[in-house]
Amino acid sequence: MEQITEFLAMGGHGAYIWSAYGITTIVLLAVLVVSIRHMRGQEYLLQQLRAARRGGASHQNELDE
Amino acid sequence: MHKYANPNQFLRIANPLLPWLSGLTVLCMGMGLYLGLFASPKDYQQGETVRIMYIHVPSAWMAMFVYGSMAMAGATALIWRHPLGHMIAKASAPVGASFTMICLLTGSLWGKPMWGTWWVWDARLTSVLILFFLYIGYIALVNAFDDSARGQRTASVLVLVGAVNLPIIKFSVDWWNTLHQPASVVRMDGPAVHPSMLWPLLIMSIGFTMFYFVVLILRLRSELAATKIRNIRLGQAGE
Amino acid sequence: MNYLTPPTRSRAATRKRRRLYAVLSGGAMLAIAAALVLTAFEDSIVFFYSPSDLAEKQAGSEPVKPSQLLRIGGLVEEGSVKHAPDGVTNLFTVTDLEKTISVAYKGILPDLFREGQGIVTSGNLRPDGLFVATEVLAKHDETYMPPEVADALKRAGAWKGATDKDKATSEKGKTP
């Protein structure tokens, strides 16, 4: 337990060090999640449009929304 | 060479690499974290606070590396009209901006306990802040035009003009008196960092680089899908 | 490019070449412009003056006024750190190993502040030559090593001395 608190304290500058690592983790994860979600959305939409084109123009209006 | 400038062709090669690059990212970042936080010694001057280096320095390198890649991609796109160039630049910009933000924030968190200040307007810090604004300017510009091709061309010109800032960032600490210390790793006399601290730094940097490649491929896929969606819609509108 | 017929090809190639030259010459112009601007504004880009810089400035046509806030940087001279009789003012000397400046500072010094350490301080230069500081920042060098290695280097006598001189010259903006 004592070892853990000592590790977290980082010689008294723990707050700076852990904030730095925390910010880095949050920003990188956010970049990754946003990129994956955007890619999935675009690729799904493309698939739908292609399917609609193959299936004829009848469903086109629903998909354009 | 021109064959690979076709985005479809490029992704045909890049996609199978994605799991490998992702694995390498996780491996290097995990090792970098372990070495940086647990296995590396404290610094004789800075104590434990030196551990901020293992994320601050790789993100600073990436901030410049990503910008350099954007400039190269933008130049090839402007000169040889390769659509892939503009796409790489556009897909890279948010990643580069994020690395620059991490660099600025972790640097601030490092500066407060060591220098005694969150921020000073010295040449190094100011030039990196300008780099951040260049990224933001690019992102704003590339999305500002209705005609996406024109937006990409204009934004690529901005990236090329801003590339003059890269050597200024690198050599700012040598050309002028700054609060920021001179380069520790990429310097004439070899690294001034002890091997026990250099290794975690280099491994973390490889992890950051791999992370960039992974996100770049994901974002290129988005860009390519978006282009195809646009073409389908234009085709429909023309019918 | 082999799918293009010869006349189109050459026209496309000239256009590409023209764009290449445009980008290259634009880049060269930009680099020259940037270099000129940075040289012209050197005085405001420099974050601090070394004691030698300041002496040069004082001897020049535009000496520093006592009301002017400025920054000086250098190493805290060994054996120069003293407390003034009031108990809160720190007195020390900043040196670049050529010229020195005496500094008085009332306030908390950064953790890294010690003799032989690089610092940057902002404040006013009094007419009697004493620099009254309002802020003292620590400037560390680019070396990173574990404490044991630093101790071993000190024991072996391969410490400072040489590096102090390197540091002082690099802080003046010259790189060896």
Coordinates of C-alpha atoms in Angstrom, one line a residue:
Chain A
M1 CA 0.0 0.0 0.0
E2 CA 2.7 2.4 1.0
Q3 CA 4.6 1.5 -2.2
I4 CA 1.6 2.4 -4.2
T5 CA 1.1 5.8 -2.6
E6 CA 4.8 6.5 -2.9
F7 CA 4.6 5.6 -6.6
L8 CA 1.6 7.8 -7.2
A9 CA 3.2 10.7 -5.4
M10 CA 6.2 10.6 -7.8
G11 CA 8.5 12.4 -5.5
G12 CA 5.9 15.2 -4.8
H13 CA 5.2 16.1 -8.5
G14 CA 2.6 13.3 -9.0
A15 CA -0.1 15.8 -9.9
Y16 CA 1.9 17.1 -12.9
I17 CA 3.1 13.8 -14.1
W18 CA -0.3 12.0 -13.9
S19 CA -2.2 14.9 -15.5
A20 CA 0.3 14.8 -18.4
Y21 CA -0.2 11.1 -18.9
G22 CA -4.0 11.4 -18.4
I23 CA -4.3 14.2 -21.0
T24 CA -2.2 12.2 -23.5
T25 CA -4.4 9.1 -23.0
I26 CA -7.6 11.0 -23.4
V27 CA -6.6 12.9 -26.5
L28 CA -5.1 9.9 -28.3
L29 CA -8.2 7.7 -27.4
A30 CA -10.5 10.5 -28.6
V31 CA -8.7 10.7 -31.9
L32 CA -8.9 7.0 -32.4
V33 CA -12.5 6.6 -31.4
V34 CA -13.6 9.6 -33.6
S35 CA -11.7 8.2 -36.6
I36 CA -13.1 4.7 -36.2
R37 CA -16.7 6.0 -35.8
H38 CA -16.4 8.3 -38.8
M39 CA -14.9 5.6 -41.0
R40 CA -17.6 3.1 -40.0
G41 CA -20.3 5.7 -40.7
Q42 CA -18.9 6.6 -44.1
E43 CA -18.4 3.0 -45.2
Y44 CA -21.8 2.0 -44.1
L45 CA -23.4 4.9 -45.9
L46 CA -21.5 4.0 -49.1
Q47 CA -22.7 0.5 -48.8
Q48 CA -26.3 1.6 -48.5
L49 CA -26.0 3.9 -51.5
R50 CA -24.5 1.2 -53.6
A51 CA -27.2 -1.3 -52.5
A52 CA -29.8 1.3 -53.3
R53 CA -28.4 1.9 -56.7
R54 CA -28.3 -1.8 -57.5
G55 CA -31.9 -2.1 -56.1
G56 CA -33.2 0.6 -58.4
A57 CA -34.2 4.1 -57.7
S58 CA -37.3 3.2 -55.6
H59 CA -35.6 3.5 -52.1
Q60 CA -33.4 6.4 -53.0
N61 CA -35.4 9.1 -51.2
E62 CA -35.3 7.3 -47.9
L63 CA -31.6 6.9 -48.1
D64 CA -30.8 10.4 -49.0
E65 CA -32.2 11.7 -45.7
Chain B
M1 CA 5.3 4.9 -58.3
H2 CA 2.3 6.6 -59.9
K3 CA 0.3 3.4 -59.5
Y4 CA 0.4 3.7 -55.7
A5 CA -0.8 7.3 -55.9
N6 CA -4.2 5.9 -56.6
P7 CA -6.0 5.9 -53.3
N8 CA -7.7 2.5 -54.0
Q9 CA -4.4 0.9 -54.8
F10 CA -2.8 2.5 -51.8
L11 CA -5.5 1.1 -49.4
R12 CA -5.3 -2.3 -51.0
I13 CA -1.7 -2.4 -49.6
A14 CA -2.3 -0.5 -46.4
N15 CA -5.4 -2.4 -45.2
P16 CA -3.8 -5.7 -44.6
L17 CA -1.1 -3.9 -42.7
L18 CA -3.6 -2.4 -40.3
P19 CA -3.7 -5.3 -37.7
W20 CA 0.1 -5.4 -37.7
L21 CA 0.4 -1.7 -37.2
S22 CA -2.2 -1.7 -34.5
G23 CA -0.5 -4.6 -32.7
L24 CA 2.8 -2.8 -32.9
T25 CA 1.2 0.4 -31.5
V26 CA -0.2 -1.4 -28.5
L27 CA 3.1 -3.3 -27.9
C28 CA 5.3 -0.2 -28.2
M29 CA 3.1 2.1 -26.1
G30 CA 2.6 -0.6 -23.5
M31 CA 6.4 -1.2 -23.3
G32 CA 7.0 2.6 -23.4
L33 CA 4.6 3.1 -20.5
Y34 CA 6.1 0.3 -18.4
L35 CA 9.6 1.5 -19.0
G36 CA 8.8 5.2 -18.7
L37 CA 6.8 4.9 -15.5
F38 CA 8.3 1.9 -13.7
A39 CA 11.6 0.6 -15.1
S40 CA 13.5 3.9 -15.8
P41 CA 15.5 5.7 -13.2
K42 CA 14.7 9.2 -12.0
D43 CA 16.8 12.1 -13.2
Y44 CA 19.7 13.5 -11.2
Q45 CA 18.3 17.0 -11.6
Q46 CA 14.6 16.7 -12.2
G47 CA 13.8 13.6 -10.2
E48 CA 10.6 11.8 -11.1
T49 CA 9.3 14.7 -13.2
V50 CA 11.6 13.6 -16.0
R51 CA 8.9 10.9 -16.8
I52 CA 6.9 13.6 -18.6
M53 CA 9.6 13.5 -21.2
Y54 CA 8.5 10.1 -22.4
I55 CA 5.2 11.6 -23.7
H56 CA 6.2 15.2 -24.3
V57 CA 9.2 14.5 -26.6
P58 CA 7.5 11.9 -28.8
S59 CA 4.5 14.1 -29.2
A60 CA 6.7 17.0 -30.1
W61 CA 8.5 14.9 -32.7
M62 CA 5.2 13.7 -34.1
A63 CA 3.8 17.2 -34.3
M64 CA 6.7 18.0 -36.6
F65 CA 6.8 14.7 -38.4
V66 CA 3.0 14.8 -39.3
Y67 CA 3.4 18.3 -40.5
G68 CA 6.4 17.4 -42.6
S69 CA 4.4 14.5 -44.1
M70 CA 1.5 16.8 -44.9
A71 CA 3.8 19.3 -46.6
M72 CA 5.3 16.5 -48.7
A73 CA 1.9 15.1 -49.6
G74 CA 0.5 18.5 -50.3
A75 CA 3.5 19.3 -52.6
T76 CA 3.1 16.1 -54.6
A77 CA -0.6 16.7 -54.9
L78 CA -0.1 20.3 -56.1
I79 CA 2.7 19.4 -58.6
W80 CA 1.6 16.1 -59.9
R81 CA -2.1 16.3 -59.1
H82 CA -2.2 13.1 -57.2
P83 CA -5.5 12.9 -55.4
L84 CA -3.8 10.7 -52.7
G85 CA -1.6 13.6 -51.6
H86 CA -4.5 15.9 -50.7
M87 CA -6.2 13.0 -49.0
I88 CA -3.1 12.2 -46.9
A89 CA -2.8 15.8 -45.9
K90 CA -6.4 16.1 -44.9
A91 CA -6.5 12.8 -43.0
S92 CA -3.3 13.7 -41.1
A93 CA -4.2 17.2 -40.0
P94 CA -6.4 16.3 -36.9
V95 CA -3.8 13.8 -35.8
G96 CA -1.0 16.3 -36.0
A97 CA -3.0 19.0 -34.3
S98 CA -3.7 16.5 -31.4
F99 CA 0.0 15.6 -31.1
T100 CA 0.8 19.4 -31.0
M101 CA -1.8 19.9 -28.3
I102 CA -0.4 17.1 -26.2
C103 CA 3.0 18.5 -26.7
L104 CA 1.9 22.0 -25.5
L105 CA -0.1 20.7 -22.5
T106 CA 2.5 18.2 -21.3
G107 CA 5.2 20.8 -21.8
S108 CA 3.2 23.2 -19.6
L109 CA 2.8 20.6 -16.9
W110 CA 6.5 20.0 -17.1
G111 CA 7.5 23.6 -17.1
K112 CA 5.6 24.5 -14.0
P113 CA 7.4 22.3 -11.5
M114 CA 10.8 22.5 -13.2
W115 CA 11.2 26.0 -14.7
G116 CA 8.7 27.6 -12.3
T117 CA 6.2 28.7 -15.0
W118 CA 3.4 27.3 -17.2
W119 CA 4.3 29.3 -20.2
V120 CA 6.8 31.8 -21.5
W121 CA 7.0 33.5 -24.9
D122 CA 10.4 32.2 -25.9
A123 CA 11.2 31.2 -29.5
R124 CA 10.7 27.4 -29.0
L125 CA 7.3 27.6 -27.2
T126 CA 6.0 30.3 -29.5
S127 CA 7.0 28.5 -32.7
V128 CA 5.3 25.3 -31.6
L129 CA 2.1 27.3 -30.7
I130 CA 2.3 28.7 -34.3
L131 CA 2.5 25.1 -35.6
F132 CA -0.7 24.4 -33.6
F133 CA -2.4 27.4 -35.3
L134 CA -1.2 26.2 -38.7
Y135 CA -2.9 22.9 -38.1
I136 CA -6.1 24.6 -37.0
G137 CA -5.9 27.0 -40.0
Y138 CA -5.5 24.0 -42.4
I139 CA -8.5 22.2 -40.9
A140 CA -10.7 25.3 -41.1
L141 CA -9.5 26.1 -44.7
V142 CA -9.9 22.5 -46.1
N143 CA -13.5 22.4 -44.9
A144 CA -14.4 26.0 -45.9
F145 CA -14.9 25.5 -49.6
D146 CA -18.0 24.0 -51.3
D147 CA -15.8 22.7 -54.0
S148 CA -13.7 20.2 -52.1
A149 CA -10.9 20.1 -54.7
R150 CA -10.4 23.8 -54.4
G151 CA -10.4 23.6 -50.6
Q152 CA -7.8 21.0 -50.6
R153 CA -5.6 22.9 -53.0
T154 CA -5.8 26.1 -51.0
A155 CA -5.2 24.3 -47.8
S156 CA -2.2 22.5 -49.2
V157 CA -0.7 25.8 -50.2
L158 CA -1.1 27.0 -46.6
V159 CA 0.7 23.8 -45.4
L160 CA 3.6 24.4 -47.7
V161 CA 3.9 28.1 -46.7
G162 CA 3.8 27.0 -43.0
A163 CA 6.5 24.4 -43.5
V164 CA 9.0 27.3 -43.1
N165 CA 8.2 27.0 -39.4
L166 CA 9.6 23.5 -39.1
P167 CA 13.3 24.4 -39.2
I168 CA 12.5 27.4 -37.0
I169 CA 11.1 25.1 -34.3
K170 CA 14.0 22.7 -34.6
F171 CA 16.8 25.4 -34.4
S172 CA 15.0 28.0 -32.3
V173 CA 16.9 26.7 -29.3
D174 CA 20.2 27.2 -31.1
W175 CA 19.6 30.5 -32.9
W176 CA 18.2 32.4 -30.0
N177 CA 18.4 32.5 -26.2
T178 CA 15.4 30.5 -25.0
L179 CA 14.2 29.1 -21.7
H180 CA 13.8 25.8 -23.4
Q181 CA 17.0 23.7 -23.3
P182 CA 18.7 22.7 -26.6
A183 CA 18.1 19.4 -28.3
S184 CA 18.9 16.3 -26.2
V185 CA 18.6 13.5 -28.7
V186 CA 19.0 14.8 -32.3
R187 CA 22.2 16.8 -31.8
M188 CA 25.7 16.9 -33.3
D189 CA 27.5 15.2 -30.3
G190 CA 25.0 12.3 -30.1
P191 CA 22.2 12.0 -27.5
A192 CA 22.8 13.6 -24.1
V193 CA 20.2 11.2 -22.6
H194 CA 21.5 8.2 -20.6
P195 CA 20.6 4.9 -22.4
S196 CA 18.3 3.9 -19.5
M197 CA 16.2 6.9 -20.4
L198 CA 16.8 6.9 -24.1
W199 CA 15.3 3.5 -24.7
P200 CA 11.9 4.2 -23.2
L201 CA 11.8 7.4 -25.2
L202 CA 12.6 5.8 -28.5
I203 CA 10.2 2.9 -27.9
M204 CA 7.4 5.3 -27.0
S205 CA 8.3 7.4 -30.2
I206 CA 7.9 4.2 -32.3
G207 CA 4.5 3.6 -30.6
F208 CA 3.4 7.2 -31.4
T209 CA 4.5 6.8 -35.0
M210 CA 2.6 3.6 -35.4
F211 CA -0.4 5.2 -33.8
Y212 CA -0.3 7.9 -36.5
F213 CA -0.1 5.3 -39.3
V214 CA -3.0 3.4 -37.9
V215 CA -5.2 6.5 -37.6
L216 CA -4.0 7.7 -41.0
I217 CA -5.2 4.5 -42.7
L218 CA -8.6 4.7 -40.9
R219 CA -9.0 8.3 -41.9
L220 CA -7.9 7.6 -45.5
R221 CA -10.6 5.0 -45.7
S222 CA -13.2 7.6 -44.5
E223 CA -11.9 10.1 -47.1
L224 CA -12.1 7.5 -49.9
A225 CA -15.6 6.5 -48.9
A226 CA -16.7 10.1 -48.6
T227 CA -15.3 10.8 -52.1
K228 CA -17.3 7.8 -53.5
I229 CA -20.4 8.9 -51.7
R230 CA -20.1 12.3 -53.2
N231 CA -19.6 10.9 -56.7
I232 CA -22.6 8.7 -56.4
R233 CA -24.7 11.6 -55.2
L234 CA -23.4 13.8 -58.0
G235 CA -24.3 11.1 -60.5
Q236 CA -27.8 10.8 -59.1
A237 CA -28.2 14.6 -59.2
G238 CA -27.2 14.5 -62.8
E239 CA -29.7 11.8 -63.8
Chain C
M1 CA 1.8 7.9 -68.2
N2 CA 2.2 5.6 -71.3
Y3 CA -1.5 5.8 -72.0
L4 CA -1.3 9.3 -73.1
T5 CA -0.6 10.2 -76.7
P6 CA 2.7 12.0 -77.2
P7 CA 1.5 15.6 -77.7
T8 CA -0.8 15.6 -74.7
R9 CA 1.9 13.9 -72.7
S10 CA 4.5 16.6 -73.3
R11 CA 2.0 19.3 -72.6
A12 CA 1.0 17.7 -69.3
A13 CA 4.7 17.2 -68.5
T14 CA 5.5 20.9 -69.1
R15 CA 2.6 21.9 -66.8
K16 CA 3.9 19.6 -64.1
R17 CA 7.4 20.9 -64.5
R18 CA 6.1 24.5 -64.3
R19 CA 4.2 23.7 -61.1
L20 CA 7.3 22.0 -59.7
Y21 CA 9.4 25.1 -60.4
A22 CA 6.6 27.3 -59.0
V23 CA 6.6 25.4 -55.7
L24 CA 10.4 25.3 -55.5
S25 CA 10.9 29.0 -56.2
G26 CA 8.0 29.9 -54.0
G27 CA 9.6 27.9 -51.2
A28 CA 13.0 29.6 -51.8
M29 CA 11.5 33.1 -51.7
L30 CA 9.6 32.2 -48.5
A31 CA 12.7 30.9 -46.8
I32 CA 14.6 34.1 -47.7
A33 CA 11.7 36.2 -46.5
A34 CA 11.5 34.3 -43.2
A35 CA 15.3 34.6 -42.7
L36 CA 15.2 38.3 -43.2
V37 CA 12.2 38.8 -40.9
L38 CA 13.7 36.7 -38.2
T39 CA 17.1 38.5 -38.4
A40 CA 15.3 41.9 -38.3
F41 CA 13.4 41.0 -35.2
E42 CA 16.2 39.1 -33.5
D43 CA 16.2 41.5 -30.5
S44 CA 12.6 40.7 -29.7
I45 CA 12.8 37.0 -30.3
V46 CA 15.7 36.6 -27.9
F47 CA 14.2 35.6 -24.6
F48 CA 16.9 36.9 -22.4
Y49 CA 20.3 38.7 -22.5
S50 CA 23.5 37.2 -21.1
P51 CA 25.5 39.4 -18.8
S52 CA 27.9 40.0 -21.8
D53 CA 25.0 40.9 -24.1
L54 CA 23.8 43.4 -21.5
A55 CA 27.2 45.0 -21.1
E56 CA 27.4 45.4 -24.9
K57 CA 24.0 46.9 -24.9
Q58 CA 24.9 49.4 -22.1
A59 CA 27.9 50.5 -24.0
G60 CA 25.9 50.9 -27.2
S61 CA 23.7 53.8 -28.3
E62 CA 20.5 52.6 -26.5
P63 CA 21.4 51.7 -23.0
V64 CA 18.7 50.0 -20.9
K65 CA 16.5 52.4 -18.8
P66 CA 15.9 51.5 -15.1
S67 CA 12.2 51.4 -15.8
Q68 CA 12.6 48.9 -18.6
L69 CA 11.6 45.3 -17.8
L70 CA 14.2 42.9 -19.2
R71 CA 15.3 39.4 -18.8
I72 CA 18.8 38.2 -18.1
G73 CA 20.0 34.6 -18.1
G74 CA 23.2 32.7 -17.1
L75 CA 24.5 30.5 -14.4
V76 CA 24.2 31.2 -10.7
E77 CA 27.8 31.8 -9.7
E78 CA 29.2 29.2 -7.3
G79 CA 29.4 30.6 -3.7
S80 CA 27.4 33.7 -4.6
V81 CA 24.0 32.9 -3.0
K82 CA 23.4 35.0 0.1
H83 CA 20.4 36.1 2.1
A84 CA 20.0 39.9 2.7
P85 CA 19.7 41.0 6.3
D86 CA 15.9 41.3 5.9
G87 CA 15.7 37.5 5.7
V88 CA 13.5 37.3 2.6
T89 CA 15.7 38.8 -0.2
N90 CA 18.0 36.4 -2.0
L91 CA 21.2 37.9 -3.4
F92 CA 23.2 36.1 -6.0
T93 CA 25.4 36.7 -9.0
V94 CA 24.5 35.6 -12.6
T95 CA 27.5 34.8 -14.8
D96 CA 28.2 33.7 -18.3
L97 CA 31.8 33.1 -17.3
E98 CA 32.9 36.4 -18.8
K99 CA 30.7 39.1 -17.2
T100 CA 28.6 39.0 -14.1
I101 CA 25.5 40.8 -12.8
S102 CA 24.4 41.0 -9.1
V103 CA 20.7 40.1 -8.6
A104 CA 18.4 40.7 -5.7
Y105 CA 15.1 38.7 -5.6
K106 CA 12.4 38.7 -3.0
G107 CA 10.3 35.6 -3.4
I108 CA 10.3 31.8 -3.7
L109 CA 13.0 30.4 -5.8
P110 CA 12.3 27.4 -8.1
D111 CA 13.2 23.9 -7.0
L112 CA 16.0 23.6 -9.5
F113 CA 17.6 26.8 -8.3
R114 CA 21.1 26.1 -7.0
E115 CA 24.7 27.3 -7.5
G116 CA 26.0 26.4 -10.9
Q117 CA 22.4 26.1 -12.3
G118 CA 21.1 28.0 -15.3
I119 CA 18.4 30.6 -14.6
V120 CA 16.5 33.3 -16.4
T121 CA 15.3 36.2 -14.4
S122 CA 13.1 39.2 -15.3
G123 CA 13.3 42.5 -13.6
N124 CA 14.9 46.0 -13.8
L125 CA 18.4 47.1 -13.9
R126 CA 19.1 49.8 -11.3
P127 CA 21.5 52.6 -12.2
D128 CA 23.9 51.3 -9.6
G129 CA 24.1 48.0 -11.6
L130 CA 22.0 45.8 -9.3
F131 CA 19.4 43.8 -11.0
V132 CA 16.2 43.8 -9.0
A133 CA 14.3 40.6 -10.1
T134 CA 10.5 40.1 -10.0
E135 CA 10.7 36.5 -11.3
V136 CA 13.3 33.8 -11.3
L137 CA 12.9 30.8 -13.6
A138 CA 15.2 27.7 -13.7
K139 CA 16.8 26.8 -17.0
H140 CA 18.1 23.2 -17.0
D141 CA 20.4 21.8 -19.6
E142 CA 19.8 19.1 -22.1
T143 CA 21.5 16.2 -20.3
Y144 CA 19.4 13.5 -18.6
M145 CA 20.9 10.8 -16.5
P146 CA 20.2 8.8 -13.3
P147 CA 21.6 10.2 -10.0
E148 CA 24.0 7.3 -9.6
V149 CA 25.6 8.0 -13.0
A150 CA 25.9 11.7 -12.1
D151 CA 27.6 10.8 -8.8
A152 CA 29.9 8.4 -10.6
L153 CA 30.9 11.1 -13.1
K154 CA 31.5 13.5 -10.2
R155 CA 33.7 11.0 -8.4
A156 CA 35.7 10.3 -11.6
G157 CA 36.2 14.1 -12.0
A158 CA 34.5 14.0 -15.4
W159 CA 31.8 16.5 -14.2
K160 CA 30.9 20.1 -14.9
G161 CA 34.2 22.2 -15.4
A162 CA 34.1 21.5 -19.1
T163 CA 30.4 21.3 -19.3
D164 CA 29.9 24.5 -17.4
K165 CA 31.9 26.3 -20.1
D166 CA 29.9 24.6 -22.8
K167 CA 26.7 25.6 -21.1
A168 CA 27.7 29.2 -20.8
T169 CA 28.7 29.5 -24.4
S170 CA 25.6 27.8 -25.7
E171 CA 23.5 30.1 -23.5
K172 CA 25.0 33.0 -25.3
G173 CA 23.4 31.5 -28.5
K174 CA 26.6 30.1 -30.0
T175 CA 26.7 26.3 -30.6
P176 CA 30.1 24.7 -30.8

